mmCIF file with all atom_site columns, C-alpha atoms in Angstrom:
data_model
loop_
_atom_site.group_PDB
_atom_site.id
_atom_site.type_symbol
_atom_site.label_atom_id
_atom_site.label_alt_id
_atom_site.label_comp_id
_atom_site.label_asym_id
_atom_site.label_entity_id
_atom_site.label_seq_id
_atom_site.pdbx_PDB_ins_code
_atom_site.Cartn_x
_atom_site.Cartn_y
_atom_site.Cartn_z
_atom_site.occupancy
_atom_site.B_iso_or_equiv
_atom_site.pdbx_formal_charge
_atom_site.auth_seq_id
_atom_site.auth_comp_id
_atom_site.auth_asym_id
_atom_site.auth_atom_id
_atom_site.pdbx_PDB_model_num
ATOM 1   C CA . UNK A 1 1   ? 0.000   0.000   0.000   1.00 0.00 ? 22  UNK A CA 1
ATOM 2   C CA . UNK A 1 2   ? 2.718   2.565   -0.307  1.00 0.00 ? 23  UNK A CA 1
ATOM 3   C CA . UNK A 1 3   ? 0.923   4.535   -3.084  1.00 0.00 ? 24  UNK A CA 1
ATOM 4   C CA . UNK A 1 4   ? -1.820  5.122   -0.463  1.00 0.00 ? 25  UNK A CA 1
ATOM 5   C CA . UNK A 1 5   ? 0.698   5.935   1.684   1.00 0.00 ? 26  UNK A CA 1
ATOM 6   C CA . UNK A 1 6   ? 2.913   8.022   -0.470  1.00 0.00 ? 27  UNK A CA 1
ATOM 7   C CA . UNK A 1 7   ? -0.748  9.873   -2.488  1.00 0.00 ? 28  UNK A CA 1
ATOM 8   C CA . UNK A 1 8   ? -3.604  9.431   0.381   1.00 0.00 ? 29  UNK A CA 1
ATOM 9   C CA . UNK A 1 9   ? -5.645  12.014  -1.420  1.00 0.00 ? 30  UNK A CA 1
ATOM 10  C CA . UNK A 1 10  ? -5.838  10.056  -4.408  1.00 0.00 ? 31  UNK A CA 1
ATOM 11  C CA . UNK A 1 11  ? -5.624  6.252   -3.570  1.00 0.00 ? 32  UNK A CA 1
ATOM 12  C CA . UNK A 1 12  ? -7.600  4.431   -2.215  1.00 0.00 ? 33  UNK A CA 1
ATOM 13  C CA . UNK A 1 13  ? -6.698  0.490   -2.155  1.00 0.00 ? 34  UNK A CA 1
ATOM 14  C CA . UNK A 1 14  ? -8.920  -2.352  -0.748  1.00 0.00 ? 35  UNK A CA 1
ATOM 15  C CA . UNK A 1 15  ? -9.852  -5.871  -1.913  1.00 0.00 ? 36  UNK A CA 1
ATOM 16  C CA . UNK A 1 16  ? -12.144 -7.485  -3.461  1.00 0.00 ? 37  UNK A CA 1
ATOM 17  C CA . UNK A 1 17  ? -12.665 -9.648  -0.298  1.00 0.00 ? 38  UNK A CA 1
ATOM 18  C CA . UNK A 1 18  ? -13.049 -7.199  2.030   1.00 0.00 ? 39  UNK A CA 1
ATOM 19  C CA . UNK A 1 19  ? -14.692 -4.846  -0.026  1.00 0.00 ? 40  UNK A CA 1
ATOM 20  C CA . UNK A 1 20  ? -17.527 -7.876  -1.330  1.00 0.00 ? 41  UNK A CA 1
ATOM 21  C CA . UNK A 1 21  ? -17.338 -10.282 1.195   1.00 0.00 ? 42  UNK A CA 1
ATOM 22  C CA . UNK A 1 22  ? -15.985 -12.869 -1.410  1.00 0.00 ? 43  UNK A CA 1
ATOM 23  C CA . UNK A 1 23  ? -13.853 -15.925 -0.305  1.00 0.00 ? 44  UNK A CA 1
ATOM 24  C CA . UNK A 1 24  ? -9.992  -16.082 -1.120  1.00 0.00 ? 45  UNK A CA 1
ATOM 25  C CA . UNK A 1 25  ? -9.365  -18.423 -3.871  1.00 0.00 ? 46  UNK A CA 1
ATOM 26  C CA . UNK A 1 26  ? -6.702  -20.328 -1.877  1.00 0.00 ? 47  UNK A CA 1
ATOM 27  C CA . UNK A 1 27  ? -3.286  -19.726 -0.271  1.00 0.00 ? 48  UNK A CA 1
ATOM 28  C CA . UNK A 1 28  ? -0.847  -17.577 -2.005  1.00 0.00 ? 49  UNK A CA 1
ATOM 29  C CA . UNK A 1 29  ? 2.311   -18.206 0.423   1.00 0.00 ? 50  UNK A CA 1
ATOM 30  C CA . UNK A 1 30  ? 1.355   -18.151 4.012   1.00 0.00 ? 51  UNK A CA 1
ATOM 31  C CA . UNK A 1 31  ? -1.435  -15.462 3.411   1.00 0.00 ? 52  UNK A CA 1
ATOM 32  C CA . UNK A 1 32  ? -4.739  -15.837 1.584   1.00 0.00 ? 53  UNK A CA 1
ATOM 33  C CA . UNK A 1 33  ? -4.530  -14.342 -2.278  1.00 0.00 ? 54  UNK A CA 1
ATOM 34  C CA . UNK A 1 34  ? -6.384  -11.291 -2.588  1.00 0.00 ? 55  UNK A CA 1
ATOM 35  C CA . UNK A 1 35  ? -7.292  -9.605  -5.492  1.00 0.00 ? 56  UNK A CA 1
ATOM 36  C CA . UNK A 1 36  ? -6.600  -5.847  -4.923  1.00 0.00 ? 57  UNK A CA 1
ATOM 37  C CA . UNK A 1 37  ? -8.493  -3.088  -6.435  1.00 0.00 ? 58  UNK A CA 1
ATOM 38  C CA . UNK A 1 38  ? -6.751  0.538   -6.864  1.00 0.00 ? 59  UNK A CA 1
ATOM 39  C CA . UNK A 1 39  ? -8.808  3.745   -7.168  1.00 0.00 ? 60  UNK A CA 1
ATOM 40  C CA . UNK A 1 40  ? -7.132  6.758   -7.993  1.00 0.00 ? 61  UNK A CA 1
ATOM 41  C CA . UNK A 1 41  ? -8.608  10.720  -8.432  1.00 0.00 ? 62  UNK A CA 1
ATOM 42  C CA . UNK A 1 42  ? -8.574  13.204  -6.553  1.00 0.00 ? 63  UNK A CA 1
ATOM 43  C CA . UNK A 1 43  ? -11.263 12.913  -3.718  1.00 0.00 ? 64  UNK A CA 1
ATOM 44  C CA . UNK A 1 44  ? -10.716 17.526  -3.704  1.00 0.00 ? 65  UNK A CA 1
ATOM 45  C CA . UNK A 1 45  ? -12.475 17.929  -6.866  1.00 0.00 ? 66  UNK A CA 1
ATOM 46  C CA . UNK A 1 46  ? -15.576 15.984  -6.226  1.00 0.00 ? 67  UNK A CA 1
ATOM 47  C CA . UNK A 1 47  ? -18.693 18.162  -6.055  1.00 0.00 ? 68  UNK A CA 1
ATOM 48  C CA . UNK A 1 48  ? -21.647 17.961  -3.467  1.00 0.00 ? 69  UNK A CA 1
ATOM 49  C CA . UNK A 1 49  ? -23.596 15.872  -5.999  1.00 0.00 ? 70  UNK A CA 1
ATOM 50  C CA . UNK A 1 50  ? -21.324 13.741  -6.698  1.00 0.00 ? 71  UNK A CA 1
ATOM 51  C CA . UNK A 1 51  ? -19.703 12.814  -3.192  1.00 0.00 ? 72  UNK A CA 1
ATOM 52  C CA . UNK A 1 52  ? -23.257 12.538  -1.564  1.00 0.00 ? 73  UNK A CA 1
ATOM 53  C CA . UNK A 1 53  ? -24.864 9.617   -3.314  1.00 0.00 ? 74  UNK A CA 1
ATOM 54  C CA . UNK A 1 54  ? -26.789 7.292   -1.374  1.00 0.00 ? 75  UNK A CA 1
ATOM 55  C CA . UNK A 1 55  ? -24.588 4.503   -1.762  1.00 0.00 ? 76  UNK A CA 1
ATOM 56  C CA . UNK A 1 56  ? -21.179 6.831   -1.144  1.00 0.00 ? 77  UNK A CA 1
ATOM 57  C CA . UNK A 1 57  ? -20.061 6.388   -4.607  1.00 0.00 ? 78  UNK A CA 1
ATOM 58  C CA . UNK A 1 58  ? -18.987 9.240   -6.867  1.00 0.00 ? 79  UNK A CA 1
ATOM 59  C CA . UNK A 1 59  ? -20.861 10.077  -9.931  1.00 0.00 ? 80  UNK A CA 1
ATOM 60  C CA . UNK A 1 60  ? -17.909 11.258  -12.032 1.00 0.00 ? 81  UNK A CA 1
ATOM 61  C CA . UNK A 1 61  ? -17.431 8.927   -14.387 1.00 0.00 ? 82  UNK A CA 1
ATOM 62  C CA . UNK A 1 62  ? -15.522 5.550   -13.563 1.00 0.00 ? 83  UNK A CA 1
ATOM 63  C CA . UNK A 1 63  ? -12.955 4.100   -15.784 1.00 0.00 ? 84  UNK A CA 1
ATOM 64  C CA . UNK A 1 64  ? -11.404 0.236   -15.140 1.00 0.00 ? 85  UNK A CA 1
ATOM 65  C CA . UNK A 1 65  ? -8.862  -1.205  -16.093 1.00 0.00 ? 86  UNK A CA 1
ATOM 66  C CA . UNK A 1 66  ? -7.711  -4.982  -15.542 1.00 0.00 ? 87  UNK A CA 1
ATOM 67  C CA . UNK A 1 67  ? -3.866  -6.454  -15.612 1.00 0.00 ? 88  UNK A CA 1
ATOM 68  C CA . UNK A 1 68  ? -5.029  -9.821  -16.137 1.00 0.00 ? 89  UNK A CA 1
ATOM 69  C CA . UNK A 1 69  ? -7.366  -12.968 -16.502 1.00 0.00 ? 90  UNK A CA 1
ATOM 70  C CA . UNK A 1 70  ? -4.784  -15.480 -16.529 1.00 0.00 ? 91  UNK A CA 1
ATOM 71  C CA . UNK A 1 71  ? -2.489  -16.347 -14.048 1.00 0.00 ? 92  UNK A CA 1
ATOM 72  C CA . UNK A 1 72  ? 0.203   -17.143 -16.445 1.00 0.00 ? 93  UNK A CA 1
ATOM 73  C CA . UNK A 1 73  ? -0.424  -13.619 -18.253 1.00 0.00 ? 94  UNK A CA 1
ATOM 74  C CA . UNK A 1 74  ? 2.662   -11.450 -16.811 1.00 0.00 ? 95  UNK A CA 1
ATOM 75  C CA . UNK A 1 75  ? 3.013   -8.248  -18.536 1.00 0.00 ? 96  UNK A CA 1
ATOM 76  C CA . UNK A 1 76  ? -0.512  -6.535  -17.819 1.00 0.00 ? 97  UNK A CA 1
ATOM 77  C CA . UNK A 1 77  ? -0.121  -6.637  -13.862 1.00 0.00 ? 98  UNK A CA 1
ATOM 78  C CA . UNK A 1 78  ? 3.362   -5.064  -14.248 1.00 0.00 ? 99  UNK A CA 1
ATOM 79  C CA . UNK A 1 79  ? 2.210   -2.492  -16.533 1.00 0.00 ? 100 UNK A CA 1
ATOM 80  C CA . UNK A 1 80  ? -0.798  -1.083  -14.687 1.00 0.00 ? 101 UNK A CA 1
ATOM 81  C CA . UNK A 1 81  ? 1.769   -0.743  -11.741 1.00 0.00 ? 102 UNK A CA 1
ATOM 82  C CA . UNK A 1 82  ? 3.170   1.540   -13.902 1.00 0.00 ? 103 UNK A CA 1
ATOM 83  C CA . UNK A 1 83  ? 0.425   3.440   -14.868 1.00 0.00 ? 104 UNK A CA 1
ATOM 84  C CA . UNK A 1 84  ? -0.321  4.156   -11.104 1.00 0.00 ? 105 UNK A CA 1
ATOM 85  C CA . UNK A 1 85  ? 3.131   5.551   -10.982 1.00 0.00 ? 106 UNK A CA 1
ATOM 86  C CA . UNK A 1 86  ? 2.374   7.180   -14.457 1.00 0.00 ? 107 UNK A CA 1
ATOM 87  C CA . UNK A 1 87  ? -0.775  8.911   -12.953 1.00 0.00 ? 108 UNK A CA 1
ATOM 88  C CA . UNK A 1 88  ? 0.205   9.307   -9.729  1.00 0.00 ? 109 UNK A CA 1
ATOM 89  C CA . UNK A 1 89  ? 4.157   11.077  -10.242 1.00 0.00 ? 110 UNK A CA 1
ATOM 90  C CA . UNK A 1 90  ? 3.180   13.538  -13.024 1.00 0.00 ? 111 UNK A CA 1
ATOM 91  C CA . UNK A 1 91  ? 0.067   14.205  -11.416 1.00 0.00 ? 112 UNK A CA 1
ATOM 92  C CA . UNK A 1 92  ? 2.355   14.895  -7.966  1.00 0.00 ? 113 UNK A CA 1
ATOM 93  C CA . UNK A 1 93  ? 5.208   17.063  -10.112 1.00 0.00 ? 114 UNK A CA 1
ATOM 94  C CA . UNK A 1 94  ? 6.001   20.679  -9.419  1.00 0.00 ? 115 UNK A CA 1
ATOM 95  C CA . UNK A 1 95  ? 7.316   21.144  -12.542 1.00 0.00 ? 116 UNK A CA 1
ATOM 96  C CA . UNK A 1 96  ? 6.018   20.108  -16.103 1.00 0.00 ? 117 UNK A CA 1
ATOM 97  C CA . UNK A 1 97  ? 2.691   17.791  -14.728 1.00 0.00 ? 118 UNK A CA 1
ATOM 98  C CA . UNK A 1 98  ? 1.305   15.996  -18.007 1.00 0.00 ? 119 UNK A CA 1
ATOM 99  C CA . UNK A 1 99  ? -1.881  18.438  -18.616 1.00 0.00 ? 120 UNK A CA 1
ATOM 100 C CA . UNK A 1 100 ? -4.171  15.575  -19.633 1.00 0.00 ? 121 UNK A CA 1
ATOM 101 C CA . UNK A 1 101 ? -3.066  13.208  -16.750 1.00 0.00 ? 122 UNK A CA 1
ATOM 102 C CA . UNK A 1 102 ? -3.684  15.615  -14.204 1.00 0.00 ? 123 UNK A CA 1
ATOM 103 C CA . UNK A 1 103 ? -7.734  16.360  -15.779 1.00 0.00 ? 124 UNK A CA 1
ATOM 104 C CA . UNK A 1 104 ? -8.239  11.972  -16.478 1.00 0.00 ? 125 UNK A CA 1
ATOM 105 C CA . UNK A 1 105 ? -7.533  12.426  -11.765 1.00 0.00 ? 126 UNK A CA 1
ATOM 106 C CA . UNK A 1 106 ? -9.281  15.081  -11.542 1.00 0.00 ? 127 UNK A CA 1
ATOM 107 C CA . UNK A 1 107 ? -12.299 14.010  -13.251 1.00 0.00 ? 128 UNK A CA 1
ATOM 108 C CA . UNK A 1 108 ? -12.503 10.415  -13.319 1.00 0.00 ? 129 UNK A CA 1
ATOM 109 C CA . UNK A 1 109 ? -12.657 7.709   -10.595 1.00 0.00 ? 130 UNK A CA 1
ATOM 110 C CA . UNK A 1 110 ? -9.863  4.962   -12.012 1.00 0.00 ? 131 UNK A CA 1
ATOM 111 C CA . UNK A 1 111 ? -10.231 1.448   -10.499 1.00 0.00 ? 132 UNK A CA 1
ATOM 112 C CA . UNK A 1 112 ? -7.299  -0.563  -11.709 1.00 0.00 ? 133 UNK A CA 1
ATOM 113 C CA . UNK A 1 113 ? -6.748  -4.342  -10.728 1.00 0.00 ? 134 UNK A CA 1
ATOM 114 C CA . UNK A 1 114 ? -3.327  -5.317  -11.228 1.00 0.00 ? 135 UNK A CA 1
ATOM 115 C CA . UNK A 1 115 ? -4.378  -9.096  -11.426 1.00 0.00 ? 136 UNK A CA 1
ATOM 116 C CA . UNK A 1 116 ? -8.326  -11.020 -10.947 1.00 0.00 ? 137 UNK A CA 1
ATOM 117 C CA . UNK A 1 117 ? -6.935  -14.572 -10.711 1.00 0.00 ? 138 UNK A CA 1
ATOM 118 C CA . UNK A 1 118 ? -4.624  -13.530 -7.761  1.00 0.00 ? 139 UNK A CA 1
ATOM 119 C CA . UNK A 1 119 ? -3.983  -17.697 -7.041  1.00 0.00 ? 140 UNK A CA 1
ATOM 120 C CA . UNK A 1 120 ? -3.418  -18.287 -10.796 1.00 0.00 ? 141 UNK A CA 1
ATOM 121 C CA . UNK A 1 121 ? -0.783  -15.745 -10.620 1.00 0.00 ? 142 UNK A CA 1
ATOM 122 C CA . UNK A 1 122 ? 0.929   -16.917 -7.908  1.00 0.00 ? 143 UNK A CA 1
ATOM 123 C CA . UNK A 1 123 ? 0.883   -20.296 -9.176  1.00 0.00 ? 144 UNK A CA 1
ATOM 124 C CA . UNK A 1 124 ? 1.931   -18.939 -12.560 1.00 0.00 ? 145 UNK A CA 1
ATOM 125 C CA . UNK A 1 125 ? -1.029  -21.402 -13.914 1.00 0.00 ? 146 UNK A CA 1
ATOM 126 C CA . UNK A 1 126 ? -3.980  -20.223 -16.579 1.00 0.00 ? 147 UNK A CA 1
ATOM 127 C CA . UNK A 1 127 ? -6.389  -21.811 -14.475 1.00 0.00 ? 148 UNK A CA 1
ATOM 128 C CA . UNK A 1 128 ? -7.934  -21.182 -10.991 1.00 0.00 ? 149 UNK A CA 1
ATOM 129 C CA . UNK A 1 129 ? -8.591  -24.435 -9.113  1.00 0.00 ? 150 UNK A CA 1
ATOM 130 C CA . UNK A 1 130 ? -8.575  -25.980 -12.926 1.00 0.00 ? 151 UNK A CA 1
ATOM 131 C CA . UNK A 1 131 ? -10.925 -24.295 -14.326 1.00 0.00 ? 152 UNK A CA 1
ATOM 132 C CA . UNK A 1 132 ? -10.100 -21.587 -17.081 1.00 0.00 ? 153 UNK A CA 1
ATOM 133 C CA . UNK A 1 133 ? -11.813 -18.640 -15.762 1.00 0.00 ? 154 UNK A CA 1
ATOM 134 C CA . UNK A 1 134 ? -12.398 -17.492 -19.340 1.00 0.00 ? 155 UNK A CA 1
ATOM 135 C CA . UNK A 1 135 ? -14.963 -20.466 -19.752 1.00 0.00 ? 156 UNK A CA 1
#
């Protein structure tokens, strides 16, 4: 979590099991595998409308993005790390921000999840429990 850490007043980072109440897939090392869920913008510009919905949710519009299906699929988690840094840094910079960066957090809600098959991945496996979750 050190994006949240490092931007707190644009992440946000939970998981899907906390956040839904859904069951962990299976061990991942000694800890449960979790699929994370990123939100970045910047919780200053939301209006009154939009921050007091009656289920708390913003209605700017939302924008996701997912690393990967497939456990064995290794690029797409690493590169939406980098677009958090991406979004995050220029957004951050004194000098020179990236114009159109800075407006996509100020006016969007971005959920990015690095990886859905969380066990897959750490297994390095297509398949969760066998089963291609593409099917």
């Amino acid at each position: 979590h050190n994006l949240e850490k490092e931007y707190p007043h644009l992440v946000e980072v939970t998981d899907a099991q906390s956040r839904y109440g859904i069951k962990s897939p299976g061990e991942c090392g000694a800890n449960p595998c979790k699929q994370w869920i990123v939100r970045i913008t910047n919780e200053k510009t939301l209006s009154k409308s939009e921050s007091s919905t009656k289920d708390n949710e913003s209605q700017r519009p939302e924008v996701f993005f997912s690393g990967e299906l497939h456990g064995n699929e290794r690029v797409g988690p690493s590169t939406l790390v980098v677009f958090m840094k991406l979004l995050l840094e220029s957004y951050s910079r004194k000098e020179n921000p990236n114009p159109w960066l800075k407006y996509l957090v100020d006016t969007r809600s971005i959920y990015i999840m690095p990886m859905t098959n969380a066990l897959g991945y750490y297994q390095n496996r297509r398949e969760e429990h066998n089963i291609d979750p593409n099917r």
